[in-house]
Amino acid sequence: MASFIPKLLLLISLFPLSLATRRLTELFIPPTTLMQYHDGPLLVGHIKINLIFYGKFTPSQRAIVSDFVASLSSPPAQNEPSVATWWKTTDKYYEKAKSKKSTLSLGSQILDEDYSLGKSLKQKHIKQLASKGDQMYAINVVLTAADVLVEGFCMTCGTHGSSKSSAPINGKHHKYAYIWVGNSETQCPGQCAWPFHQPIYGPQNPPLVAPNQDVGMDGMVINLASLLAGTATNPFGKGYYQGEAGAPMEAASACSGVYGTGAYPGFPGNLLVDASTGASYNCHGSNGRKYLVPAIFDPTTSLCSTLV
């Protein structure tokens, strides 16, 4: 495993109704403060990740995401590096905070193929859709299809936040976390699907081949991975982050654009390449999948930790 500090980091800005967003349009000089713990709760216990597919997704597209989520808690893989090994880096946050850990598993999958709220959504609609999943010990992930416009899309590729259960559960309203990620196949792929699409800014190097042969969905996995790491370690705004609470850099977003050793702005780093397809990746997942996941900031070394 290689670790290093990227030369430039990408700004993560607060968006209404969410704790953090993945914003890819602005570079800045990183703050002098390193990843800080703000004494709030992390996600603990057995957490179900429920997938809410809004709009038209093919079965194969849904499987790309569900296999990724299942890979987070897979037993040690025969092929390393693996998604599960990548995720274990987040354990260091729990150890540093002397907190109980969480275990993740794939929960239910909810399909809304009829666009029940239309094809133009505001952030309040994302929160409404997220409430369709379990509201206790859950991360409800809203995934919007390529033809769905979401308020703030192209400024952000995804967001995460939290809400309270709409009705008491065992006599108490519980908090649950949620995430939104949009399919950027036709909307800002140069921002949200890079490095599988040419970037909107910077060096115009040829894009890499997507490991699951779907630029939009492989881009969604990158953003989902980043937001899952941020959700686990900063679910309610008082966990781990760098900088201002209103524009936090979190576990993976602090390493935006870094996927392998030697990464720099415009270059994702040295990656593995599938000999048969030419696809670039850095980890193995369930059902023979290959994925590209972002580096995670290691709180014990203050470096961006990569799998390759």
PDB file of C-alpha atoms in Angstrom:
ATOM      1  CA  MET A   1       0.000   0.000   0.000  1.00  0.00           C
ATOM      2  CA  ALA A   2       1.391   3.392  -0.974  1.00  0.00           C
ATOM      3  CA  SER A   3       0.730   6.696   0.813  1.00  0.00           C
ATOM      4  CA  PHE A   4       1.414  10.286  -0.121  1.00  0.00           C
ATOM      5  CA  ILE A   5       0.007  13.836  -0.032  1.00  0.00           C
ATOM      6  CA  PRO A   6      -1.465  15.146  -3.301  1.00  0.00           C
ATOM      7  CA  LYS A   7      -0.146  18.505  -4.471  1.00  0.00           C
ATOM      8  CA  LEU A   8      -3.589  19.967  -4.923  1.00  0.00           C
ATOM      9  CA  LEU A   9      -6.919  19.076  -3.364  1.00  0.00           C
ATOM     10  CA  LEU A  10     -10.409  19.698  -4.638  1.00  0.00           C
ATOM     11  CA  LEU A  11     -12.892  21.814  -2.736  1.00  0.00           C
ATOM     12  CA  ILE A  12     -15.877  20.112  -1.125  1.00  0.00           C
ATOM     13  CA  SER A  13     -18.654  22.634  -0.514  1.00  0.00           C
ATOM     14  CA  LEU A  14     -21.768  22.509   1.618  1.00  0.00           C
ATOM     15  CA  PHE A  15     -25.065  22.181  -0.220  1.00  0.00           C
ATOM     16  CA  PRO A  16     -28.497  22.730   1.366  1.00  0.00           C
ATOM     17  CA  LEU A  17     -29.809  19.662   3.231  1.00  0.00           C
ATOM     18  CA  SER A  18     -26.491  17.860   3.068  1.00  0.00           C
ATOM     19  CA  LEU A  19     -23.316  17.723   5.091  1.00  0.00           C
ATOM     20  CA  ALA A  20     -20.961  17.558   2.173  1.00  0.00           C
ATOM     21  CA  THR A  21     -20.800  17.398  -1.563  1.00  0.00           C
ATOM     22  CA  ARG A  22     -18.230  16.227  -4.019  1.00  0.00           C
ATOM     23  CA  ARG A  23     -17.356  19.350  -5.964  1.00  0.00           C
ATOM     24  CA  LEU A  24     -14.864  19.078  -8.790  1.00  0.00           C
ATOM     25  CA  THR A  25     -14.699  22.545 -10.290  1.00  0.00           C
ATOM     26  CA  GLU A  26     -12.348  24.361  -7.959  1.00  0.00           C
ATOM     27  CA  LEU A  27      -8.760  23.787  -6.849  1.00  0.00           C
ATOM     28  CA  PHE A  28      -7.335  25.333  -3.712  1.00  0.00           C
ATOM     29  CA  ILE A  29      -4.339  25.187  -1.381  1.00  0.00           C
ATOM     30  CA  PRO A  30      -5.052  22.699   1.431  1.00  0.00           C
ATOM     31  CA  PRO A  31      -5.454  24.086   4.957  1.00  0.00           C
ATOM     32  CA  THR A  32      -2.640  23.669   7.459  1.00  0.00           C
ATOM     33  CA  THR A  33      -4.914  21.784   9.855  1.00  0.00           C
ATOM     34  CA  LEU A  34      -4.971  18.059   9.286  1.00  0.00           C
ATOM     35  CA  MET A  35      -7.988  15.771   9.581  1.00  0.00           C
ATOM     36  CA  GLN A  36      -9.642  16.657  12.868  1.00  0.00           C
ATOM     37  CA  TYR A  37     -12.152  14.787  14.977  1.00  0.00           C
ATOM     38  CA  HIS A  38     -14.932  17.027  16.282  1.00  0.00           C
ATOM     39  CA  ASP A  39     -16.127  14.652  19.022  1.00  0.00           C
ATOM     40  CA  GLY A  40     -19.388  13.717  17.315  1.00  0.00           C
ATOM     41  CA  PRO A  41     -20.724  10.233  16.569  1.00  0.00           C
ATOM     42  CA  LEU A  42     -19.516   8.044  13.734  1.00  0.00           C
ATOM     43  CA  LEU A  43     -21.786   5.476  12.122  1.00  0.00           C
ATOM     44  CA  VAL A  44     -21.682   2.414  14.359  1.00  0.00           C
ATOM     45  CA  GLY A  45     -23.391  -0.953  14.470  1.00  0.00           C
ATOM     46  CA  HIS A  46     -24.738  -3.048  11.639  1.00  0.00           C
ATOM     47  CA  ILE A  47     -25.625  -0.636   8.835  1.00  0.00           C
ATOM     48  CA  LYS A  48     -27.740  -1.584   5.818  1.00  0.00           C
ATOM     49  CA  ILE A  49     -26.996   0.254   2.576  1.00  0.00           C
ATOM     50  CA  ASN A  50     -30.284   0.562   0.731  1.00  0.00           C
ATOM     51  CA  LEU A  51     -30.220   1.495  -2.956  1.00  0.00           C
ATOM     52  CA  ILE A  52     -33.012   3.646  -4.385  1.00  0.00           C
ATOM     53  CA  PHE A  53     -32.804   3.728  -8.182  1.00  0.00           C
ATOM     54  CA  TYR A  54     -34.717   6.719  -9.519  1.00  0.00           C
ATOM     55  CA  GLY A  55     -35.434   6.582 -13.236  1.00  0.00           C
ATOM     56  CA  LYS A  56     -34.429   4.035 -15.847  1.00  0.00           C
ATOM     57  CA  PHE A  57     -31.493   1.775 -15.030  1.00  0.00           C
ATOM     58  CA  THR A  58     -30.853  -1.511 -16.783  1.00  0.00           C
ATOM     59  CA  PRO A  59     -30.415  -4.642 -14.644  1.00  0.00           C
ATOM     60  CA  SER A  60     -26.718  -4.696 -15.554  1.00  0.00           C
ATOM     61  CA  GLN A  61     -26.312  -1.077 -14.442  1.00  0.00           C
ATOM     62  CA  ARG A  62     -27.965  -1.802 -11.105  1.00  0.00           C
ATOM     63  CA  ALA A  63     -25.700  -4.809 -10.648  1.00  0.00           C
ATOM     64  CA  ILE A  64     -22.576  -2.643 -11.044  1.00  0.00           C
ATOM     65  CA  VAL A  65     -23.630  -0.654  -7.968  1.00  0.00           C
ATOM     66  CA  SER A  66     -25.059  -3.501  -5.896  1.00  0.00           C
ATOM     67  CA  ASP A  67     -21.970  -5.642  -6.472  1.00  0.00           C
ATOM     68  CA  PHE A  68     -19.805  -2.726  -5.340  1.00  0.00           C
ATOM     69  CA  VAL A  69     -21.786  -2.297  -2.121  1.00  0.00           C
ATOM     70  CA  ALA A  70     -21.682  -6.045  -1.470  1.00  0.00           C
ATOM     71  CA  SER A  71     -17.905  -5.927  -1.970  1.00  0.00           C
ATOM     72  CA  LEU A  72     -17.435  -3.569   0.991  1.00  0.00           C
ATOM     73  CA  SER A  73     -18.031  -6.367   3.476  1.00  0.00           C
ATOM     74  CA  SER A  74     -16.868  -9.340   1.418  1.00  0.00           C
ATOM     75  CA  PRO A  75     -14.537 -11.837   3.128  1.00  0.00           C
ATOM     76  CA  PRO A  76     -10.864 -11.622   2.171  1.00  0.00           C
ATOM     77  CA  ALA A  77     -10.753 -11.805  -1.583  1.00  0.00           C
ATOM     78  CA  GLN A  78      -8.695 -14.217  -3.587  1.00  0.00           C
ATOM     79  CA  ASN A  79      -7.752 -11.277  -5.768  1.00  0.00           C
ATOM     80  CA  GLU A  80      -6.121  -8.339  -4.038  1.00  0.00           C
ATOM     81  CA  PRO A  81      -6.261  -5.419  -3.769  1.00  0.00           C
ATOM     82  CA  SER A  82      -9.988  -5.569  -3.023  1.00  0.00           C
ATOM     83  CA  VAL A  83     -12.840  -3.188  -2.262  1.00  0.00           C
ATOM     84  CA  ALA A  84     -13.006  -4.665   1.265  1.00  0.00           C
ATOM     85  CA  THR A  85      -9.310  -3.911   1.836  1.00  0.00           C
ATOM     86  CA  TRP A  86      -9.876  -0.336   0.643  1.00  0.00           C
ATOM     87  CA  TRP A  87     -12.781   0.094   3.050  1.00  0.00           C
ATOM     88  CA  LYS A  88     -10.781  -1.157   6.050  1.00  0.00           C
ATOM     89  CA  THR A  89      -8.792   2.085   5.938  1.00  0.00           C
ATOM     90  CA  THR A  90     -11.847   3.734   7.528  1.00  0.00           C
ATOM     91  CA  ASP A  91     -11.328   1.510  10.600  1.00  0.00           C
ATOM     92  CA  LYS A  92      -8.444   3.788  11.555  1.00  0.00           C
ATOM     93  CA  TYR A  93     -10.906   6.640  12.110  1.00  0.00           C
ATOM     94  CA  TYR A  94     -12.877   4.517  14.580  1.00  0.00           C
ATOM     95  CA  GLU A  95      -9.717   3.380  16.361  1.00  0.00           C
ATOM     96  CA  LYS A  96      -8.450   6.953  16.664  1.00  0.00           C
ATOM     97  CA  ALA A  97     -11.819   8.078  18.078  1.00  0.00           C
ATOM     98  CA  LYS A  98     -11.960   5.011  20.374  1.00  0.00           C
ATOM     99  CA  SER A  99     -15.362   4.297  18.909  1.00  0.00           C
ATOM    100  CA  LYS A 100     -17.234   1.098  18.205  1.00  0.00           C
ATOM    101  CA  LYS A 101     -17.022   0.168  14.533  1.00  0.00           C
ATOM    102  CA  SER A 102     -19.678  -0.361  11.899  1.00  0.00           C
ATOM    103  CA  THR A 103     -20.317  -3.284   9.614  1.00  0.00           C
ATOM    104  CA  LEU A 104     -21.909  -2.626   6.245  1.00  0.00           C
ATOM    105  CA  SER A 105     -24.105  -4.875   4.155  1.00  0.00           C
ATOM    106  CA  LEU A 106     -26.279  -4.566   1.093  1.00  0.00           C
ATOM    107  CA  GLY A 107     -29.875  -3.878   2.075  1.00  0.00           C
ATOM    108  CA  SER A 108     -32.968  -3.504  -0.054  1.00  0.00           C
ATOM    109  CA  GLN A 109     -33.144  -2.209  -3.605  1.00  0.00           C
ATOM    110  CA  ILE A 110     -36.054   0.090  -4.436  1.00  0.00           C
ATOM    111  CA  LEU A 111     -36.955   0.928  -8.034  1.00  0.00           C
ATOM    112  CA  ASP A 112     -38.773   4.118  -9.033  1.00  0.00           C
ATOM    113  CA  GLU A 113     -38.749   3.701 -12.807  1.00  0.00           C
ATOM    114  CA  ASP A 114     -41.801   5.904 -13.397  1.00  0.00           C
ATOM    115  CA  TYR A 115     -40.138   9.138 -12.205  1.00  0.00           C
ATOM    116  CA  SER A 116     -42.681   9.646  -9.416  1.00  0.00           C
ATOM    117  CA  LEU A 117     -41.366  13.165  -8.690  1.00  0.00           C
ATOM    118  CA  GLY A 118     -40.640  14.109 -12.292  1.00  0.00           C
ATOM    119  CA  LYS A 119     -37.333  14.472 -14.107  1.00  0.00           C
ATOM    120  CA  SER A 120     -36.229  17.727 -12.478  1.00  0.00           C
ATOM    121  CA  LEU A 121     -35.472  17.368  -8.782  1.00  0.00           C
ATOM    122  CA  LYS A 122     -34.490  19.706  -5.990  1.00  0.00           C
ATOM    123  CA  GLN A 123     -32.509  18.649  -2.945  1.00  0.00           C
ATOM    124  CA  LYS A 124     -35.732  18.400  -0.929  1.00  0.00           C
ATOM    125  CA  HIS A 125     -36.868  15.717  -3.372  1.00  0.00           C
ATOM    126  CA  ILE A 126     -33.647  13.774  -2.762  1.00  0.00           C
ATOM    127  CA  LYS A 127     -34.413  13.776   0.948  1.00  0.00           C
ATOM    128  CA  GLN A 128     -37.970  12.649   0.185  1.00  0.00           C
ATOM    129  CA  LEU A 129     -36.726   9.777  -1.957  1.00  0.00           C
ATOM    130  CA  ALA A 130     -34.181   8.785   0.670  1.00  0.00           C
ATOM    131  CA  SER A 131     -36.999   8.334   3.183  1.00  0.00           C
ATOM    132  CA  LYS A 132     -38.272   5.382   1.141  1.00  0.00           C
ATOM    133  CA  GLY A 133     -35.510   3.236   2.633  1.00  0.00           C
ATOM    134  CA  ASP A 134     -35.167   1.949   6.191  1.00  0.00           C
ATOM    135  CA  GLN A 135     -34.882   4.743   8.721  1.00  0.00           C
ATOM    136  CA  MET A 136     -32.807   3.067  11.404  1.00  0.00           C
ATOM    137  CA  TYR A 137     -29.224   1.834  11.109  1.00  0.00           C
ATOM    138  CA  ALA A 138     -29.233   2.662   7.428  1.00  0.00           C
ATOM    139  CA  ILE A 139     -27.560   4.594   4.664  1.00  0.00           C
ATOM    140  CA  ASN A 140     -30.161   5.242   1.989  1.00  0.00           C
ATOM    141  CA  VAL A 141     -28.499   5.870  -1.365  1.00  0.00           C
ATOM    142  CA  VAL A 142     -30.520   7.703  -4.033  1.00  0.00           C
ATOM    143  CA  LEU A 143     -29.137   7.095  -7.524  1.00  0.00           C
ATOM    144  CA  THR A 144     -30.642   9.243 -10.277  1.00  0.00           C
ATOM    145  CA  ALA A 145     -30.641   8.155 -13.917  1.00  0.00           C
ATOM    146  CA  ALA A 146     -28.833   9.949 -16.724  1.00  0.00           C
ATOM    147  CA  ASP A 147     -31.983  11.806 -17.863  1.00  0.00           C
ATOM    148  CA  VAL A 148     -32.813  13.206 -14.399  1.00  0.00           C
ATOM    149  CA  LEU A 149     -31.844  16.809 -13.676  1.00  0.00           C
ATOM    150  CA  VAL A 150     -30.950  17.464 -10.051  1.00  0.00           C
ATOM    151  CA  GLU A 151     -30.516  20.890  -8.490  1.00  0.00           C
ATOM    152  CA  GLY A 152     -26.811  21.651  -8.334  1.00  0.00           C
ATOM    153  CA  PHE A 153     -25.728  18.853 -10.677  1.00  0.00           C
ATOM    154  CA  CYS A 154     -22.541  19.859 -12.514  1.00  0.00           C
ATOM    155  CA  MET A 155     -21.541  21.873  -9.466  1.00  0.00           C
ATOM    156  CA  THR A 156     -21.608  18.693  -7.395  1.00  0.00           C
ATOM    157  CA  CYS A 157     -21.499  15.031  -8.379  1.00  0.00           C
ATOM    158  CA  GLY A 158     -23.130  13.812  -5.179  1.00  0.00           C
ATOM    159  CA  THR A 159     -24.074  14.786  -1.651  1.00  0.00           C
ATOM    160  CA  HIS A 160     -24.571  13.189   1.736  1.00  0.00           C
ATOM    161  CA  GLY A 161     -26.628  14.232   4.729  1.00  0.00           C
ATOM    162  CA  SER A 162     -28.903  12.905   7.445  1.00  0.00           C
ATOM    163  CA  SER A 163     -32.539  12.984   8.439  1.00  0.00           C
ATOM    164  CA  LYS A 164     -34.805  11.763  11.231  1.00  0.00           C
ATOM    165  CA  SER A 165     -37.246   8.901  10.886  1.00  0.00           C
ATOM    166  CA  SER A 166     -40.658  10.171   9.820  1.00  0.00           C
ATOM    167  CA  ALA A 167     -42.402   8.150  12.532  1.00  0.00           C
ATOM    168  CA  PRO A 168     -41.180   6.898  15.920  1.00  0.00           C
ATOM    169  CA  ILE A 169     -39.385   3.553  15.853  1.00  0.00           C
ATOM    170  CA  ASN A 170     -39.558   1.776  19.217  1.00  0.00           C
ATOM    171  CA  GLY A 171     -40.882   5.025  20.659  1.00  0.00           C
ATOM    172  CA  LYS A 172     -38.026   7.144  19.356  1.00  0.00           C
ATOM    173  CA  HIS A 173     -37.168   9.137  16.232  1.00  0.00           C
ATOM    174  CA  HIS A 174     -33.881   7.831  14.873  1.00  0.00           C
ATOM    175  CA  LYS A 175     -31.334   9.519  12.642  1.00  0.00           C
ATOM    176  CA  TYR A 176     -30.331   7.881   9.417  1.00  0.00           C
ATOM    177  CA  ALA A 177     -27.843   8.875   6.759  1.00  0.00           C
ATOM    178  CA  TYR A 178     -28.482   9.331   3.068  1.00  0.00           C
ATOM    179  CA  ILE A 179     -26.484   9.879  -0.091  1.00  0.00           C
ATOM    180  CA  TRP A 180     -27.332  11.140  -3.555  1.00  0.00           C
ATOM    181  CA  VAL A 181     -25.256  10.333  -6.635  1.00  0.00           C
ATOM    182  CA  GLY A 182     -26.240  11.243 -10.199  1.00  0.00           C
ATOM    183  CA  ASN A 183     -25.427   9.390 -13.412  1.00  0.00           C
ATOM    184  CA  SER A 184     -23.160  11.749 -15.329  1.00  0.00           C
ATOM    185  CA  GLU A 185     -23.184   9.892 -18.650  1.00  0.00           C
ATOM    186  CA  THR A 186     -24.645  12.979 -20.372  1.00  0.00           C
ATOM    187  CA  GLN A 187     -24.418  15.568 -17.589  1.00  0.00           C
ATOM    188  CA  CYS A 188     -20.915  16.864 -16.852  1.00  0.00           C
ATOM    189  CA  PRO A 189     -19.023  13.616 -17.451  1.00  0.00           C
ATOM    190  CA  GLY A 190     -15.801  15.620 -17.628  1.00  0.00           C
ATOM    191  CA  GLN A 191     -16.292  16.503 -13.970  1.00  0.00           C
ATOM    192  CA  CYS A 192     -18.123  13.552 -12.459  1.00  0.00           C
ATOM    193  CA  ALA A 193     -16.945  10.606 -14.579  1.00  0.00           C
ATOM    194  CA  TRP A 194     -13.254  11.547 -14.869  1.00  0.00           C
ATOM    195  CA  PRO A 195     -10.878   9.754 -15.461  1.00  0.00           C
ATOM    196  CA  PHE A 196     -13.214   7.702 -17.674  1.00  0.00           C
ATOM    197  CA  HIS A 197     -14.082  10.848 -19.632  1.00  0.00           C
ATOM    198  CA  GLN A 198     -11.880  13.724 -20.726  1.00  0.00           C
ATOM    199  CA  PRO A 199     -11.784  16.407 -18.019  1.00  0.00           C
ATOM    200  CA  ILE A 200     -13.611  19.672 -18.511  1.00  0.00           C
ATOM    201  CA  TYR A 201     -10.507  21.537 -17.303  1.00  0.00           C
ATOM    202  CA  GLY A 202      -6.782  20.873 -17.380  1.00  0.00           C
ATOM    203  CA  PRO A 203      -4.732  18.551 -19.573  1.00  0.00           C
ATOM    204  CA  GLN A 204      -6.844  16.834 -22.206  1.00  0.00           C
ATOM    205  CA  ASN A 205      -5.337  13.382 -21.937  1.00  0.00           C
ATOM    206  CA  PRO A 206      -7.265  10.455 -23.461  1.00  0.00           C
ATOM    207  CA  PRO A 207      -9.814   9.030 -20.990  1.00  0.00           C
ATOM    208  CA  LEU A 208      -9.233   5.668 -19.376  1.00  0.00           C
ATOM    209  CA  VAL A 209     -11.333   2.643 -20.254  1.00  0.00           C
ATOM    210  CA  ALA A 210     -14.070   2.064 -17.644  1.00  0.00           C
ATOM    211  CA  PRO A 211     -13.744  -1.341 -15.906  1.00  0.00           C
ATOM    212  CA  ASN A 212     -17.464  -2.153 -16.213  1.00  0.00           C
ATOM    213  CA  GLN A 213     -17.758  -0.729 -19.717  1.00  0.00           C
ATOM    214  CA  ASP A 214     -20.167   1.998 -18.578  1.00  0.00           C
ATOM    215  CA  VAL A 215     -18.671   5.476 -18.125  1.00  0.00           C
ATOM    216  CA  GLY A 216     -21.712   6.844 -16.291  1.00  0.00           C
ATOM    217  CA  MET A 217     -22.034   3.950 -13.851  1.00  0.00           C
ATOM    218  CA  ASP A 218     -18.308   3.574 -13.212  1.00  0.00           C
ATOM    219  CA  GLY A 219     -18.259   7.304 -12.497  1.00  0.00           C
ATOM    220  CA  MET A 220     -21.158   6.830 -10.070  1.00  0.00           C
ATOM    221  CA  VAL A 221     -19.179   4.177  -8.207  1.00  0.00           C
ATOM    222  CA  ILE A 222     -16.248   6.579  -7.730  1.00  0.00           C
ATOM    223  CA  ASN A 223     -18.548   9.245  -6.283  1.00  0.00           C
ATOM    224  CA  LEU A 224     -20.503   6.753  -4.183  1.00  0.00           C
ATOM    225  CA  ALA A 225     -17.276   5.364  -2.719  1.00  0.00           C
ATOM    226  CA  SER A 226     -16.083   8.842  -1.752  1.00  0.00           C
ATOM    227  CA  LEU A 227     -19.408   9.733  -0.158  1.00  0.00           C
ATOM    228  CA  LEU A 228     -19.692   6.442   1.729  1.00  0.00           C
ATOM    229  CA  ALA A 229     -16.321   7.103   3.354  1.00  0.00           C
ATOM    230  CA  GLY A 230     -17.451  10.610   4.289  1.00  0.00           C
ATOM    231  CA  THR A 231     -20.783   9.357   5.591  1.00  0.00           C
ATOM    232  CA  ALA A 232     -19.255   6.705   7.843  1.00  0.00           C
ATOM    233  CA  THR A 233     -16.693   9.055   9.394  1.00  0.00           C
ATOM    234  CA  ASN A 234     -18.750  12.261   9.441  1.00  0.00           C
ATOM    235  CA  PRO A 235     -22.416  11.232   9.335  1.00  0.00           C
ATOM    236  CA  PHE A 236     -23.948  14.105  11.295  1.00  0.00           C
ATOM    237  CA  GLY A 237     -21.464  16.950  10.854  1.00  0.00           C
ATOM    238  CA  LYS A 238     -19.433  16.471  14.040  1.00  0.00           C
ATOM    239  CA  GLY A 239     -17.142  13.646  12.993  1.00  0.00           C
ATOM    240  CA  TYR A 240     -13.909  13.810  11.013  1.00  0.00           C
ATOM    241  CA  TYR A 241     -13.255  16.565   8.524  1.00  0.00           C
ATOM    242  CA  GLN A 242     -10.709  19.189   7.551  1.00  0.00           C
ATOM    243  CA  GLY A 243     -11.375  22.882   7.187  1.00  0.00           C
ATOM    244  CA  GLU A 244     -14.671  24.655   7.752  1.00  0.00           C
ATOM    245  CA  ALA A 245     -17.812  22.749   8.762  1.00  0.00           C
ATOM    246  CA  GLY A 246     -19.630  24.495   5.918  1.00  0.00           C
ATOM    247  CA  ALA A 247     -17.144  23.247   3.330  1.00  0.00           C
ATOM    248  CA  PRO A 248     -15.542  20.153   4.824  1.00  0.00           C
ATOM    249  CA  MET A 249     -12.979  17.874   3.264  1.00  0.00           C
ATOM    250  CA  GLU A 250     -13.678  14.364   4.450  1.00  0.00           C
ATOM    251  CA  ALA A 251     -12.015  10.953   4.457  1.00  0.00           C
ATOM    252  CA  ALA A 252     -11.976  10.463   0.678  1.00  0.00           C
ATOM    253  CA  SER A 253     -12.815  13.921  -0.631  1.00  0.00           C
ATOM    254  CA  ALA A 254      -9.602  15.196   0.941  1.00  0.00           C
ATOM    255  CA  CYS A 255      -7.847  13.022  -1.642  1.00  0.00           C
ATOM    256  CA  SER A 256      -9.991  13.897  -4.663  1.00  0.00           C
ATOM    257  CA  GLY A 257      -8.422  12.956  -7.974  1.00  0.00           C
ATOM    258  CA  VAL A 258      -5.971  10.506  -6.366  1.00  0.00           C
ATOM    259  CA  TYR A 259      -6.390   6.835  -7.314  1.00  0.00           C
ATOM    260  CA  GLY A 260      -2.856   5.459  -7.482  1.00  0.00           C
ATOM    261  CA  THR A 261       0.743   6.309  -6.708  1.00  0.00           C
ATOM    262  CA  GLY A 262       2.217   9.246  -8.560  1.00  0.00           C
ATOM    263  CA  ALA A 263      -1.115  11.059  -8.988  1.00  0.00           C
ATOM    264  CA  TYR A 264      -1.163  14.773  -9.730  1.00  0.00           C
ATOM    265  CA  PRO A 265      -3.831  17.136 -11.149  1.00  0.00           C
ATOM    266  CA  GLY A 266      -4.935  15.642 -14.456  1.00  0.00           C
ATOM    267  CA  PHE A 267      -3.255  12.272 -13.818  1.00  0.00           C
ATOM    268  CA  PRO A 268      -5.085   9.719 -11.598  1.00  0.00           C
ATOM    269  CA  GLY A 269      -1.935   7.805 -10.725  1.00  0.00           C
ATOM    270  CA  ASN A 270      -0.461   4.461 -11.677  1.00  0.00           C
ATOM    271  CA  LEU A 271      -3.281   1.947 -11.981  1.00  0.00           C
ATOM    272  CA  LEU A 272      -3.829  -1.701 -12.815  1.00  0.00           C
ATOM    273  CA  VAL A 273      -4.877  -2.456 -16.399  1.00  0.00           C
ATOM    274  CA  ASP A 274      -7.004  -5.397 -17.506  1.00  0.00           C
ATOM    275  CA  ALA A 275      -5.047  -7.199 -20.198  1.00  0.00           C
ATOM    276  CA  SER A 276      -8.155  -8.302 -22.119  1.00  0.00           C
ATOM    277  CA  THR A 277     -10.183  -5.067 -22.071  1.00  0.00           C
ATOM    278  CA  GLY A 278      -7.596  -2.349 -21.469  1.00  0.00           C
ATOM    279  CA  ALA A 279      -9.710  -1.059 -18.574  1.00  0.00           C
ATOM    280  CA  SER A 280      -8.052   0.761 -15.673  1.00  0.00           C
ATOM    281  CA  TYR A 281      -8.888  -0.139 -12.078  1.00  0.00           C
ATOM    282  CA  ASN A 282      -7.359  -0.378  -8.625  1.00  0.00           C
ATOM    283  CA  CYS A 283      -9.388  -3.049  -6.823  1.00  0.00           C
ATOM    284  CA  HIS A 284     -11.370  -6.247  -7.221  1.00  0.00           C
ATOM    285  CA  GLY A 285     -14.976  -6.700  -6.124  1.00  0.00           C
ATOM    286  CA  SER A 286     -17.725  -9.281  -5.904  1.00  0.00           C
ATOM    287  CA  ASN A 287     -18.705 -11.420  -8.893  1.00  0.00           C
ATOM    288  CA  GLY A 288     -15.402 -10.822 -10.628  1.00  0.00           C
ATOM    289  CA  ARG A 289     -15.924  -7.059 -10.829  1.00  0.00           C
ATOM    290  CA  LYS A 290     -13.154  -4.509 -11.060  1.00  0.00           C
ATOM    291  CA  TYR A 291     -13.561  -0.967  -9.737  1.00  0.00           C
ATOM    292  CA  LEU A 292     -11.759   2.333  -9.396  1.00  0.00           C
ATOM    293  CA  VAL A 293     -12.014   3.853  -5.912  1.00  0.00           C
ATOM    294  CA  PRO A 294     -10.474   7.069  -4.532  1.00  0.00           C
ATOM    295  CA  ALA A 295      -7.622   7.222  -2.071  1.00  0.00           C
ATOM    296  CA  ILE A 296      -8.632   7.614   1.578  1.00  0.00           C
ATOM    297  CA  PHE A 297      -6.908  10.061   3.897  1.00  0.00           C
ATOM    298  CA  ASP A 298      -5.146   8.016   6.584  1.00  0.00           C
ATOM    299  CA  PRO A 299      -5.634   9.811   9.945  1.00  0.00           C
ATOM    300  CA  THR A 300      -2.678   7.994  11.484  1.00  0.00           C
ATOM    301  CA  THR A 301      -0.158   9.145   8.890  1.00  0.00           C
ATOM    302  CA  SER A 302      -1.917  12.257   7.494  1.00  0.00           C
ATOM    303  CA  LEU A 303      -1.302  10.904   4.002  1.00  0.00           C
ATOM    304  CA  CYS A 304      -3.570   9.827   1.146  1.00  0.00           C
ATOM    305  CA  SER A 305      -3.512   6.051   1.165  1.00  0.00           C
ATOM    306  CA  THR A 306      -3.887   4.215  -2.147  1.00  0.00           C
ATOM    307  CA  LEU A 307      -4.295   0.550  -2.966  1.00  0.00           C
ATOM    308  CA  VAL A 308      -1.825   0.559  -5.863  1.00  0.00           C
TER     309      VAL A 308
END
